[in-house]
mmCIF file of C-alpha atoms in Angstrom:
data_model
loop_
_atom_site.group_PDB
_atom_site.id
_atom_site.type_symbol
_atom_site.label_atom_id
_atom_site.label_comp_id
_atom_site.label_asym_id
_atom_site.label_seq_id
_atom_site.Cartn_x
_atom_site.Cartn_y
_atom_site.Cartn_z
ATOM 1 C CA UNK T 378 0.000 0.000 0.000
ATOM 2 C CA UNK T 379 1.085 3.328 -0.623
ATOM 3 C CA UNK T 380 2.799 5.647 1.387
ATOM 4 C CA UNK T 381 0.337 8.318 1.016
ATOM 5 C CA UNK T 382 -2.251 5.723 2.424
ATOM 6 C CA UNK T 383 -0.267 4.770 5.600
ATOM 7 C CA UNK T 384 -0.161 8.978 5.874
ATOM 8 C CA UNK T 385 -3.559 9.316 5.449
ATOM 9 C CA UNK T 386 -4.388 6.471 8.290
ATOM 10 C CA UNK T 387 -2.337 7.915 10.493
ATOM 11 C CA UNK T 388 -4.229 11.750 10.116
ATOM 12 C CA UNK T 389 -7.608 9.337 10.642
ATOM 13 C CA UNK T 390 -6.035 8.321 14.058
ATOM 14 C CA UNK T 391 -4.858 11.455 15.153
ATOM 15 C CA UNK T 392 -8.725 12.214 14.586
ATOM 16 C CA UNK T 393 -10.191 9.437 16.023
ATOM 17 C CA UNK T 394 -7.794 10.284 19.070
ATOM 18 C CA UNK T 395 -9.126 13.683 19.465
ATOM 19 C CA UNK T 396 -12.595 12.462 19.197
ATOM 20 C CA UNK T 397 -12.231 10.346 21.606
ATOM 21 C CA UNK T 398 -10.747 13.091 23.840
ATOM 22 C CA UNK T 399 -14.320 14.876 23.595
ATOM 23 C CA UNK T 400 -16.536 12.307 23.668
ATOM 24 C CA UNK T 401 -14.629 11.225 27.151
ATOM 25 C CA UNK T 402 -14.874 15.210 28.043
ATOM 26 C CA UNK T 403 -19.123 14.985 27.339
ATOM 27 C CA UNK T 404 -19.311 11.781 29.538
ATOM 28 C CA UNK T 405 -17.450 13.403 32.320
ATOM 29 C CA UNK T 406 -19.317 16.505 32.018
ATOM 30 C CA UNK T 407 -22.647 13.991 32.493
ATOM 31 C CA UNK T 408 -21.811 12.106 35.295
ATOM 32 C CA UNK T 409 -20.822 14.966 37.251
ATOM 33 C CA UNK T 410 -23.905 16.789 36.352
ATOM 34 C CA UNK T 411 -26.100 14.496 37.671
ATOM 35 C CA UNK T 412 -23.817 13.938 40.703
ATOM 36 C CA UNK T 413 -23.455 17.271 41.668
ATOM 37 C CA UNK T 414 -27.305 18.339 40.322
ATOM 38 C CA UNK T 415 -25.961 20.532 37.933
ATOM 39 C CA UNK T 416 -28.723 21.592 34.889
ATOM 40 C CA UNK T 417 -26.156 24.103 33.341
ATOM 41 C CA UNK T 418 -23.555 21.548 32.718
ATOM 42 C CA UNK T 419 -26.073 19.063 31.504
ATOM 43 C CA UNK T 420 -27.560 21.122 28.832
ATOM 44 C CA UNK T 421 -23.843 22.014 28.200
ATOM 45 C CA UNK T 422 -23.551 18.013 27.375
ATOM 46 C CA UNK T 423 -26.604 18.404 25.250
ATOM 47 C CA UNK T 424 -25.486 20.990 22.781
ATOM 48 C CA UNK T 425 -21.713 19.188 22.630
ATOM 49 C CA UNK T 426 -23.387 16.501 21.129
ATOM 50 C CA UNK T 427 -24.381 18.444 17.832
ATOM 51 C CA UNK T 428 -20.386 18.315 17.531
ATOM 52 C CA UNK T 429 -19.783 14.839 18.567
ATOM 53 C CA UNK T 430 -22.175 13.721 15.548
ATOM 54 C CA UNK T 431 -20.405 16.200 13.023
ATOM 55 C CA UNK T 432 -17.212 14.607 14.580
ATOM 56 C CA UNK T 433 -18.419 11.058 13.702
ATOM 57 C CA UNK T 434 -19.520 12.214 10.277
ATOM 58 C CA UNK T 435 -16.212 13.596 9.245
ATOM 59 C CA UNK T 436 -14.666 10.597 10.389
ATOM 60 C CA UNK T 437 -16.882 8.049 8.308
ATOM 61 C CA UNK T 438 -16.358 10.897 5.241
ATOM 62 C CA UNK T 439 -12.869 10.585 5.180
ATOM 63 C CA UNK T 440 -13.082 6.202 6.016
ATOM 64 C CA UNK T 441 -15.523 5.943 2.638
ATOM 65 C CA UNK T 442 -12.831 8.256 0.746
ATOM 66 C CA UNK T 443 -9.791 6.199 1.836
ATOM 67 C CA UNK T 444 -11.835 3.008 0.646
ATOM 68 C CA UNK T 445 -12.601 4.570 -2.821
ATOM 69 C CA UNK T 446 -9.035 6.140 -3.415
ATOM 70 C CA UNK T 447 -6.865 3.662 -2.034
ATOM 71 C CA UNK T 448 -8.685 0.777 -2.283
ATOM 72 C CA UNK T 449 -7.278 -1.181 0.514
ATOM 73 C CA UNK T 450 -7.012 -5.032 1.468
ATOM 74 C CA UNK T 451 -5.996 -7.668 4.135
ATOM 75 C CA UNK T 452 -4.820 -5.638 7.078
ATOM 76 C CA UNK T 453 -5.002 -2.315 5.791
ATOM 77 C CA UNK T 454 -8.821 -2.783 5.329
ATOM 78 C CA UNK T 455 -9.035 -4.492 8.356
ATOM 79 C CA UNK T 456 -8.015 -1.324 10.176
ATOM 80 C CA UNK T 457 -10.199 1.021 7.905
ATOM 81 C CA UNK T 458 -13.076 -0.718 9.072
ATOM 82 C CA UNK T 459 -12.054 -0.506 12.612
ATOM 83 C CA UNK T 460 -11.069 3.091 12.644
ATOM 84 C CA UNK T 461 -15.229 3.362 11.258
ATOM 85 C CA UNK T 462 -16.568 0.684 13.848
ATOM 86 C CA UNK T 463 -14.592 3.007 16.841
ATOM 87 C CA UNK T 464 -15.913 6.147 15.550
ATOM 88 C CA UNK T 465 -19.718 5.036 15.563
ATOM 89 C CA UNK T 466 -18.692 3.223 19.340
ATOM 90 C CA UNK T 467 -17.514 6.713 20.204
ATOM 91 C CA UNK T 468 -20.598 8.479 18.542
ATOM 92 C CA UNK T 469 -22.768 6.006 20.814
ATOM 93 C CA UNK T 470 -20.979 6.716 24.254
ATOM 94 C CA UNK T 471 -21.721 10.709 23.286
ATOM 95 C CA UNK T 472 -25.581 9.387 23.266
ATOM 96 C CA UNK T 473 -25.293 7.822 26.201
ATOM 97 C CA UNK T 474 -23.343 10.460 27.588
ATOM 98 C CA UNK T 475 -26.408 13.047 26.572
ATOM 99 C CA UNK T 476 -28.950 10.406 28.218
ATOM 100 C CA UNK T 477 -27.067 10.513 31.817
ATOM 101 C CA UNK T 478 -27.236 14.193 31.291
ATOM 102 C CA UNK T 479 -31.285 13.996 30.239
ATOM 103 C CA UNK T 480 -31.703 12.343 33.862
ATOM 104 C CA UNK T 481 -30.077 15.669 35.401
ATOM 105 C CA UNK T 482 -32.287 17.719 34.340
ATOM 106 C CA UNK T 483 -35.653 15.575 35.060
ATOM 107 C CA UNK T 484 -34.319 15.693 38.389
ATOM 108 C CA UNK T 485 -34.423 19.249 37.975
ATOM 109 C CA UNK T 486 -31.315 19.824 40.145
ATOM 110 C CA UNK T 487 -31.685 17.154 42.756
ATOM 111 C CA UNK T 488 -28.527 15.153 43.724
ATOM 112 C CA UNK T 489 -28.661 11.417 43.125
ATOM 113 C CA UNK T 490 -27.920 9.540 46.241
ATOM 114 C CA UNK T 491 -24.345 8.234 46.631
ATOM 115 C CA UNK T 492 -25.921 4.648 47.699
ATOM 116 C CA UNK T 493 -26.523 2.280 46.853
ATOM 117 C CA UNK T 494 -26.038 2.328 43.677
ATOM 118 C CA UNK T 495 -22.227 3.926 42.954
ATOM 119 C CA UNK T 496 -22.242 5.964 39.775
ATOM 120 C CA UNK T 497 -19.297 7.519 40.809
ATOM 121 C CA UNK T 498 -16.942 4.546 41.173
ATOM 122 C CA UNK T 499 -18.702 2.892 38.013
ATOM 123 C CA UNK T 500 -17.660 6.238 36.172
ATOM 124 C CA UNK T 501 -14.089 5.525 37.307
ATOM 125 C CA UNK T 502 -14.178 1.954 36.062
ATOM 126 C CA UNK T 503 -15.897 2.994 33.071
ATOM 127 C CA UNK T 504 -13.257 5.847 32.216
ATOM 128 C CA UNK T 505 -10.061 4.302 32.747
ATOM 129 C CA UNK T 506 -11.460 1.325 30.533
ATOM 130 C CA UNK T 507 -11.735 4.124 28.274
ATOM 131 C CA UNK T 508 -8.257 5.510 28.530
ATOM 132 C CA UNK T 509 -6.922 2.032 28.831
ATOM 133 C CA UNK T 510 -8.811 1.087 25.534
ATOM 134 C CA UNK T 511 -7.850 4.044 23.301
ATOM 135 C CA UNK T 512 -4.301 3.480 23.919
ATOM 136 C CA UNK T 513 -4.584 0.171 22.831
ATOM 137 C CA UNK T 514 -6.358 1.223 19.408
ATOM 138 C CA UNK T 515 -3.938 4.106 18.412
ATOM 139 C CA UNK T 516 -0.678 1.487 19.235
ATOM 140 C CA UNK T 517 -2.716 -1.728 18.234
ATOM 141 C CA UNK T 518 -1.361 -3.211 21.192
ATOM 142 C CA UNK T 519 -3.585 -6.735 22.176
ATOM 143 C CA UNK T 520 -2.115 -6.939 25.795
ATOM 144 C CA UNK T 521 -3.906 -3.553 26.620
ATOM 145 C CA UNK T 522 -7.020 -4.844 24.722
ATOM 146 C CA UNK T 523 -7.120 -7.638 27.209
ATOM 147 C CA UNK T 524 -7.219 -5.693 30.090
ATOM 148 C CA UNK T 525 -9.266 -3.537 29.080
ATOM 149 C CA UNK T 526 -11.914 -6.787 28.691
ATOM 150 C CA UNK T 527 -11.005 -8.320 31.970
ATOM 151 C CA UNK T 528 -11.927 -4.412 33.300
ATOM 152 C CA UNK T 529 -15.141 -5.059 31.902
ATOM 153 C CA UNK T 530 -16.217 -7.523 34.624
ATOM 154 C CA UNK T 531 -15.459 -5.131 37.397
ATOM 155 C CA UNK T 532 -17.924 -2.825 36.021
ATOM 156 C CA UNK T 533 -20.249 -5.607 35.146
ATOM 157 C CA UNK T 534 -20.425 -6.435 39.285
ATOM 158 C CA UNK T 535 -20.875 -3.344 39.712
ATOM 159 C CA UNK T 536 -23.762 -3.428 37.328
ATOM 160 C CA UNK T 537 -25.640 -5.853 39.438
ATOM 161 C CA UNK T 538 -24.932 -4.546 42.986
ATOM 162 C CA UNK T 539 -26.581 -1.640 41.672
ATOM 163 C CA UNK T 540 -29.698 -3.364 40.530
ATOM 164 C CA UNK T 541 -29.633 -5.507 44.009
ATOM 165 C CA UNK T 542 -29.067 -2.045 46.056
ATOM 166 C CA UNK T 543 -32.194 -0.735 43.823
ATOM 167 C CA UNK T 544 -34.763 -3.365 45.012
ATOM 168 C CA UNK T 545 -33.710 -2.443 48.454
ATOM 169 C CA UNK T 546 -33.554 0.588 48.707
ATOM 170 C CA UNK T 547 -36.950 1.207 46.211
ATOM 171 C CA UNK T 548 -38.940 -0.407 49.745
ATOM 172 C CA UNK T 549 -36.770 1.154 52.436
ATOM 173 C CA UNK T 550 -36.743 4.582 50.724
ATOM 174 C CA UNK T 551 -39.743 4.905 48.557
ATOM 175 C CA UNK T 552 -39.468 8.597 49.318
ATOM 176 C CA UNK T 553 -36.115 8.535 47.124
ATOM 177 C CA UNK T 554 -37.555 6.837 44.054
ATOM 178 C CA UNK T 555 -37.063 9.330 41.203
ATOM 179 C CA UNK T 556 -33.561 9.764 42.803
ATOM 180 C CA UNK T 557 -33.170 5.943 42.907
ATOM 181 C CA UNK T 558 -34.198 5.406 39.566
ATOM 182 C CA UNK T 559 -31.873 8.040 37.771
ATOM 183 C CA UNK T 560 -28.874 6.702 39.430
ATOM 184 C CA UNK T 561 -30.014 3.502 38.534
ATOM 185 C CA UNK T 562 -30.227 4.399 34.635
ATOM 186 C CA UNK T 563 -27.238 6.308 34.911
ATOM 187 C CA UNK T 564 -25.861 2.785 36.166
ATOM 188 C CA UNK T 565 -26.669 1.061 33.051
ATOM 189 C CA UNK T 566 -25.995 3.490 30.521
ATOM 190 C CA UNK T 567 -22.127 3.773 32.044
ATOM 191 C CA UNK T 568 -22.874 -0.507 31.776
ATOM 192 C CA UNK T 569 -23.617 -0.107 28.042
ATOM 193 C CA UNK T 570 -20.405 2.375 27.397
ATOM 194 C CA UNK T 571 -18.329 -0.080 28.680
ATOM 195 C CA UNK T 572 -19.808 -2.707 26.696
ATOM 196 C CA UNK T 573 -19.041 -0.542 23.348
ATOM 197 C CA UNK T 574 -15.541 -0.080 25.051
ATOM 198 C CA UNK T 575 -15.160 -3.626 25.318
ATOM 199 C CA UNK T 576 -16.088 -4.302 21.819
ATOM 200 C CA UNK T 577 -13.279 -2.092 20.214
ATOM 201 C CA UNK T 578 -10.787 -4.154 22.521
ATOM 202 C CA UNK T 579 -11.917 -7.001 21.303
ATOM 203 C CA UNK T 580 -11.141 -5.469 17.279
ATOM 204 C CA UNK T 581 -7.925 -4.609 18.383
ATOM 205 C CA UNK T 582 -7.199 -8.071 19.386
ATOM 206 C CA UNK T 583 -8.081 -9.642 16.466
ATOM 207 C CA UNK T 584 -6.201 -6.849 14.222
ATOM 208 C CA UNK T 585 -3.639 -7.735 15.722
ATOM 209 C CA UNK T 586 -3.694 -11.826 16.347
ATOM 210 C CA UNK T 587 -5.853 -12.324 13.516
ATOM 211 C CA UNK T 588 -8.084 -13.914 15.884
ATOM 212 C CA UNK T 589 -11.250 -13.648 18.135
ATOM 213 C CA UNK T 590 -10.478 -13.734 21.906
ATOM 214 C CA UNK T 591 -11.217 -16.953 22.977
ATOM 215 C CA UNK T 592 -13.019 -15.577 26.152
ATOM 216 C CA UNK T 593 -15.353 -13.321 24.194
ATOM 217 C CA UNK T 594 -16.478 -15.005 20.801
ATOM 218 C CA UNK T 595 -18.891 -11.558 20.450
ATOM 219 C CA UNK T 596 -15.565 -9.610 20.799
ATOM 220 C CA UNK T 597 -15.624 -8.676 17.299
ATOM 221 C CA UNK T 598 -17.894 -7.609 14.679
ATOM 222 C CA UNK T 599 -16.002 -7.550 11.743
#
């Protein structure tokens, strides 16, 4: 392949690294928003995502004009198609991102609880996985990918001590329900990010071995 391919794929990283950089600064912006009952910041979250789809469009523009000019194959497609598969992950997270910060504002400046259900520490998981998983991409390095999937089961306990702490707490506290309920969804939603986190691990494994991880047959979609 030619060099002004390889040039070309490395500009689509260097994108796909700063998108990842603000779709990372819109979850942040989320969770703390509904931690700290902030309406401001989560309509701030809502208008960022007008960017984080223009973002995701550019990045699919430029994918469908590398296929087209360059015409790619074996391993050079493979990671075409994965830079698009990471930037429609990313574009997802920003949804998910704006739906933590929709819960904000129907609490309409309420704090969530701290317990029993931990959105805080599951934003921690959920973020480093993040980190963790984006510096695997951009160096296509498989023994990052794997931790970032073994990181996934942390949050995944997490995930279910906070639906166990919900039945709880919905009869000891029925006062607290709307409260309950939003931490709750923000719960799963930071679940479902590190799901799509989990999936681009999974892609950078089997750029890189050629394979599916053995512990995750749903790893990949390619």
């Amino acid at each position: 392949m030619s060099v002004h391919f390889h040039q070309s794929l490395e500009d689509l990283k260097s994108q796909l690294s700063s998108f990842s950089t603000v779709v990372l600064q819109q979850l942040d912006h989320s969770v703390h928003s509904l931690l700290e009952g902030n309406i401001n910041a989560a309509k701030l979250v809502l208008d960022e995502n007008e960017d984080v789809e223009q973002f995701r469009a550019n990045i699919e523009a430029e994918c469908l004009k590398m296929l087209a000019l360059y015409q790619p194959v074996a391993q050079d497609l493979r990671v075409l198609i994965a830079c698009l598969k990471v930037g429609n992950e990313a574009e997802k997270i920003g949804h998910r991102a704006c739906s933590i910060a929709s819960r904000t504002i129907a609490m309409n400046g309420s704090k969530i609880p701290s317990a029993p259900i931990d959105v805080a520490l599951m934003h921690e998981k959920t973020k480093d996985m993040f980190l963790l998983c984006t510096k695997a991409f951009l160096e296509l390095d498989a023994n990052l990918a794997r931790k970032v999937i073994e990181a996934d089961k942390e949050v995944n306990k997490l995930d279910k001590a906070s639906f166990d702490g919900l039945e709880t707490a919905l009869k000891d506290q029925p006062d607290m329900t709307k409260a309950l309920i939003s931490a709750f969804s923000a719960s799963r939603y930071l679940e479902q990010i590190a799901d799509s986190v989990k999936a681009v691990a999974g892609d950078v494994i089997y750029l890189v071995e050629g394979k599916v991880p053995t512990n995750d047959p749903q790893a990949t979609m390619f």
